[in-house]
Every structure is written in structure tokens, then in C-alpha cells.
Amino acid sequence: MAKSYGVPVALITALCLVGVAHCVERLVVEGPVFCDTCRVDFATPVSYDLKDAKVKVECRNRTTGVVTISVEGKTGKDGWYRIPVEGDHEEELCEVSLLESPVAECNEQLKGSVHVARISLTNRNGLVQSSRFASSLSYAPKTPVADCVKVLLEMGVLPPDFFLPVGSN
Ligand SMILES: *[C@@H]1O[C@H](CO)[C@@H](O)[C@H](O)[C@H]1NC(C)=O
């Protein structure tokens, strides 16, 4: 196998596409982890990015359930993880899950909500490196922060008459 030092990525990509170069398939799984301070299972203006959150990308054989690949990673300053995964896992079931929160006050996983993000790890076009984006994952504090009702009213998530006693209209 030829060494590819100094060769532009675009050229390597082109060589992969025409089958000249032997290319290791490599995909980068990316996604955000945030603290859901309102415990509503979606991002609000008072949510914040979680830096150093530990996550795991794992693929399993669909029929046997045997783990084929398992890679751990962490989020960066911006609350995003970027985890390189090798090989093509087209026929497998792949997902990202949360392993550990970096923040003690925000380390709960809401009951009844989804804590894994499904991803497709196939690379049939043979590009040397490309990203697969997973949906966001979150931890929550034990109790919502004080601003939440105001924030949710502003977002239009709560109806404007939320504070009116029942039957007063
Ligand atoms: C899943 O496992 C079975 C049994 O080992 C194997 O025959 C099959 O090829 C595997 N499927 C994939 C997609 O690797």
C-alpha cells in the first residue's frame, strides 16, 4: 500500500473513488451533548453545552446482537464529540450513548426519554473521511432552573395563559 503523506485529501478521495488507492474506511461520528436545565427533553435558551461528557459509539450485528465495534470519546469545549470509527457498518445497528456526565449537578437521564442516538455508519461512496451527525443527547439536573417557566413561555412552548387558574377564562 502506497504511503500518502503530503498528498491532498481531494486527490486521495479521487483515487479511492476510481479504486486506485486502497482506502481505509473512516467515518467521524459527531454530535452535541447539553445540559437540559429545564428537564423538558429539548434544548432551550438556558440549556448549556457539556464539555468533557463521555460518550460511546457502538455497533451490533442486527441478528445476533454481538458488538462489532465500540469506541469511546468525549465532548470538546463546544459540547460536541467527534469520534473516528473505522470500517463500514452498513448492515449493523449503530448508536451513540451517554456514559458519564462531567457535571455533578447535571447528571440525570430523564425517565421515559431516549438516551441513545441512532446513526448510519455506511460509506458506500468511499470518501476518505466524512462525518455522520447524531441527534443531540442530554443530561438534566434534579430540579429545573428557576427561569424555565419564563423561558418556555417565551419559546411559545407553554400557552400564554399558563398562570391563569383553571376556569378563570
Ligand atoms: C451477523 O452474525 C451472523 C452470525 O455470526 C453472520 O453470519 C452475519 O454475517 C453477521 N451479519 C453482519 C452484518 O455482519
mmCIF file of C-alpha atoms in Angstrom, residues 3-163:
data_model
loop_
_atom_site.group_PDB
_atom_site.id
_atom_site.type_symbol
_atom_site.label_atom_id
_atom_site.label_comp_id
_atom_site.label_asym_id
_atom_site.label_seq_id
_atom_site.Cartn_x
_atom_site.Cartn_y
_atom_site.Cartn_z
ATOM 1 C CA LYS A 3 2.097 5.935 1.656
ATOM 2 C CA SER A 4 0.025 9.030 1.196
ATOM 3 C CA TYR A 5 1.935 11.652 3.149
ATOM 4 C CA GLY A 6 1.547 15.099 1.700
ATOM 5 C CA VAL A 7 -0.994 14.032 -0.875
ATOM 6 C CA PRO A 8 -4.033 16.307 -0.836
ATOM 7 C CA VAL A 9 -7.185 14.776 0.555
ATOM 8 C CA ALA A 10 -9.073 15.581 -2.637
ATOM 9 C CA LEU A 11 -6.594 13.528 -4.643
ATOM 10 C CA ILE A 12 -6.737 10.604 -2.219
ATOM 11 C CA THR A 13 -10.511 10.780 -2.420
ATOM 12 C CA ALA A 14 -10.372 10.695 -6.191
ATOM 13 C CA LEU A 15 -8.007 7.698 -6.122
ATOM 14 C CA CYS A 16 -10.330 5.892 -3.715
ATOM 15 C CA LEU A 17 -13.288 6.540 -5.961
ATOM 16 C CA VAL A 18 -11.626 5.020 -9.004
ATOM 17 C CA GLY A 19 -10.222 2.169 -6.901
ATOM 18 C CA VAL A 20 -6.527 3.021 -7.421
ATOM 19 C CA ALA A 21 -5.701 3.591 -3.771
ATOM 20 C CA HIS A 22 -6.533 1.179 -1.008
ATOM 21 C CA CYS A 23 -8.511 3.297 1.382
ATOM 22 C CA VAL A 24 -9.306 2.575 4.999
ATOM 23 C CA GLU A 25 -12.883 3.497 5.514
ATOM 24 C CA ARG A 26 -13.155 6.056 8.195
ATOM 25 C CA LEU A 27 -16.174 7.960 9.343
ATOM 26 C CA VAL A 28 -16.379 10.572 12.042
ATOM 27 C CA VAL A 29 -19.413 10.403 14.270
ATOM 28 C CA GLU A 30 -20.328 13.851 15.567
ATOM 29 C CA GLY A 31 -22.973 15.197 17.867
ATOM 30 C CA PRO A 32 -23.753 17.565 20.731
ATOM 31 C CA VAL A 33 -24.324 16.859 24.424
ATOM 32 C CA PHE A 34 -26.035 19.503 26.505
ATOM 33 C CA CYS A 35 -27.481 20.100 29.954
ATOM 34 C CA ASP A 36 -31.244 20.240 29.704
ATOM 35 C CA THR A 37 -31.688 22.640 32.625
ATOM 36 C CA CYS A 38 -35.483 22.754 32.222
ATOM 37 C CA ARG A 39 -35.908 18.956 32.138
ATOM 38 C CA VAL A 40 -38.046 19.184 29.005
ATOM 39 C CA ASP A 41 -36.016 16.868 26.735
ATOM 40 C CA PHE A 42 -35.111 19.583 24.220
ATOM 41 C CA ALA A 43 -32.667 22.482 24.081
ATOM 42 C CA THR A 44 -33.833 25.861 25.389
ATOM 43 C CA PRO A 45 -32.050 29.247 25.656
ATOM 44 C CA VAL A 46 -30.993 28.300 29.208
ATOM 45 C CA SER A 47 -29.502 24.918 28.230
ATOM 46 C CA TYR A 48 -25.722 24.765 28.153
ATOM 47 C CA ASP A 49 -23.106 22.700 26.308
ATOM 48 C CA LEU A 50 -21.495 19.898 28.291
ATOM 49 C CA LYS A 51 -17.730 19.791 27.818
ATOM 50 C CA ASP A 52 -15.920 16.519 28.661
ATOM 51 C CA ALA A 53 -19.057 14.391 28.574
ATOM 52 C CA LYS A 54 -18.145 10.746 27.909
ATOM 53 C CA VAL A 55 -19.997 9.009 25.103
ATOM 54 C CA LYS A 56 -19.758 5.678 23.323
ATOM 55 C CA VAL A 57 -20.351 4.707 19.704
ATOM 56 C CA GLU A 58 -21.332 1.084 19.416
ATOM 57 C CA CYS A 59 -22.435 -1.140 16.546
ATOM 58 C CA ARG A 60 -24.078 -4.533 16.843
ATOM 59 C CA ASN A 61 -24.886 -7.351 14.496
ATOM 60 C CA ARG A 62 -28.615 -6.988 13.835
ATOM 61 C CA THR A 63 -29.395 -10.663 14.152
ATOM 62 C CA THR A 64 -27.016 -11.859 16.866
ATOM 63 C CA GLY A 65 -26.677 -8.640 18.883
ATOM 64 C CA VAL A 66 -22.920 -9.197 19.116
ATOM 65 C CA VAL A 67 -20.962 -5.949 19.462
ATOM 66 C CA THR A 68 -18.828 -5.396 16.374
ATOM 67 C CA ILE A 69 -17.207 -2.126 17.341
ATOM 68 C CA SER A 70 -17.222 0.056 20.428
ATOM 69 C CA VAL A 71 -15.403 3.372 20.607
ATOM 70 C CA GLU A 72 -15.441 5.872 23.442
ATOM 71 C CA GLY A 73 -14.923 9.584 23.205
ATOM 72 C CA LYS A 74 -15.503 12.904 24.914
ATOM 73 C CA THR A 75 -17.067 16.190 24.005
ATOM 74 C CA GLY A 76 -14.846 19.207 23.444
ATOM 75 C CA LYS A 77 -15.230 22.788 24.637
ATOM 76 C CA ASP A 78 -18.159 23.322 22.293
ATOM 77 C CA GLY A 79 -20.048 20.354 23.721
ATOM 78 C CA TRP A 80 -19.524 18.263 20.564
ATOM 79 C CA TYR A 81 -17.838 14.888 20.331
ATOM 80 C CA ARG A 82 -16.065 13.832 17.142
ATOM 81 C CA ILE A 83 -15.247 10.139 17.178
ATOM 82 C CA PRO A 84 -13.494 8.429 14.265
ATOM 83 C CA VAL A 85 -14.881 4.969 13.521
ATOM 84 C CA GLU A 86 -13.196 2.595 11.120
ATOM 85 C CA GLY A 87 -14.793 0.201 8.719
ATOM 86 C CA ASP A 88 -18.182 0.024 7.095
ATOM 87 C CA HIS A 89 -21.052 -0.902 9.389
ATOM 88 C CA GLU A 90 -23.876 -0.685 6.922
ATOM 89 C CA GLU A 91 -25.639 -3.870 7.965
ATOM 90 C CA GLU A 92 -25.254 -3.206 11.658
ATOM 91 C CA LEU A 93 -27.195 -1.326 14.259
ATOM 92 C CA CYS A 94 -25.100 1.614 15.415
ATOM 93 C CA GLU A 95 -25.830 4.111 18.137
ATOM 94 C CA VAL A 96 -24.269 6.732 20.352
ATOM 95 C CA SER A 97 -24.970 6.603 24.067
ATOM 96 C CA LEU A 98 -24.026 8.660 27.106
ATOM 97 C CA LEU A 99 -21.503 7.182 29.535
ATOM 98 C CA GLU A 100 -20.781 9.890 32.055
ATOM 99 C CA SER A 101 -21.647 13.496 32.769
ATOM 100 C CA PRO A 102 -18.797 15.879 33.588
ATOM 101 C CA VAL A 103 -21.070 17.941 35.842
ATOM 102 C CA ALA A 104 -22.372 16.575 39.158
ATOM 103 C CA GLU A 105 -25.366 18.951 39.184
ATOM 104 C CA CYS A 106 -26.392 17.795 35.725
ATOM 105 C CA ASN A 107 -26.075 14.043 35.555
ATOM 106 C CA GLU A 108 -29.589 12.664 35.469
ATOM 107 C CA GLN A 109 -31.110 10.923 32.464
ATOM 108 C CA LEU A 110 -34.797 11.796 32.217
ATOM 109 C CA LYS A 111 -37.065 8.821 32.692
ATOM 110 C CA GLY A 112 -39.046 7.876 29.631
ATOM 111 C CA SER A 113 -36.939 9.772 27.117
ATOM 112 C CA VAL A 114 -34.462 8.430 24.578
ATOM 113 C CA HIS A 115 -30.793 8.456 25.581
ATOM 114 C CA VAL A 116 -29.257 6.939 22.510
ATOM 115 C CA ALA A 117 -28.898 8.394 19.025
ATOM 116 C CA ARG A 118 -29.124 6.007 16.086
ATOM 117 C CA ILE A 119 -26.617 6.588 13.317
ATOM 118 C CA SER A 120 -25.920 5.090 9.945
ATOM 119 C CA LEU A 121 -22.266 4.158 9.518
ATOM 120 C CA THR A 122 -22.017 3.315 5.885
ATOM 121 C CA ASN A 123 -19.647 4.794 3.404
ATOM 122 C CA ARG A 124 -20.526 3.326 0.063
ATOM 123 C CA ASN A 125 -19.099 6.228 -1.904
ATOM 124 C CA GLY A 126 -15.636 5.506 -0.485
ATOM 125 C CA LEU A 127 -14.781 9.018 0.665
ATOM 126 C CA VAL A 128 -11.687 9.036 2.850
ATOM 127 C CA GLN A 129 -13.287 10.880 5.684
ATOM 128 C CA SER A 130 -16.709 12.230 6.243
ATOM 129 C CA SER A 131 -18.988 12.976 9.146
ATOM 130 C CA ARG A 132 -22.151 11.364 10.360
ATOM 131 C CA PHE A 133 -24.230 13.590 12.583
ATOM 132 C CA ALA A 134 -26.100 12.118 15.524
ATOM 133 C CA SER A 135 -29.031 13.830 17.180
ATOM 134 C CA SER A 136 -28.335 15.645 20.430
ATOM 135 C CA LEU A 137 -28.083 13.870 23.772
ATOM 136 C CA SER A 138 -28.606 15.452 27.156
ATOM 137 C CA TYR A 139 -28.356 15.171 30.891
ATOM 138 C CA ALA A 140 -30.661 17.027 33.258
ATOM 139 C CA PRO A 141 -30.364 18.456 36.782
ATOM 140 C CA LYS A 142 -32.579 17.072 39.554
ATOM 141 C CA THR A 143 -34.726 20.187 39.536
ATOM 142 C CA PRO A 144 -35.338 22.679 36.711
ATOM 143 C CA VAL A 145 -33.655 26.092 36.979
ATOM 144 C CA ALA A 146 -35.835 28.970 38.159
ATOM 145 C CA ASP A 147 -36.115 30.692 34.763
ATOM 146 C CA CYS A 148 -37.718 27.766 32.996
ATOM 147 C CA VAL A 149 -41.367 28.795 33.068
ATOM 148 C CA LYS A 150 -40.468 32.239 31.692
ATOM 149 C CA VAL A 151 -38.185 30.715 29.048
ATOM 150 C CA LEU A 152 -40.781 28.177 27.938
ATOM 151 C CA LEU A 153 -43.445 30.894 27.759
ATOM 152 C CA GLU A 154 -41.118 32.970 25.581
ATOM 153 C CA MET A 155 -40.445 29.955 23.372
ATOM 154 C CA GLY A 156 -44.197 29.505 22.934
ATOM 155 C CA VAL A 157 -43.977 26.007 24.379
ATOM 156 C CA LEU A 158 -46.302 26.908 27.238
ATOM 157 C CA PRO A 159 -49.591 28.649 26.426
ATOM 158 C CA PRO A 160 -49.711 32.380 27.364
ATOM 159 C CA ASP A 161 -52.461 31.727 29.925
ATOM 160 C CA PHE A 162 -50.341 29.100 31.710
ATOM 161 C CA PHE A 163 -50.556 31.001 35.001
#
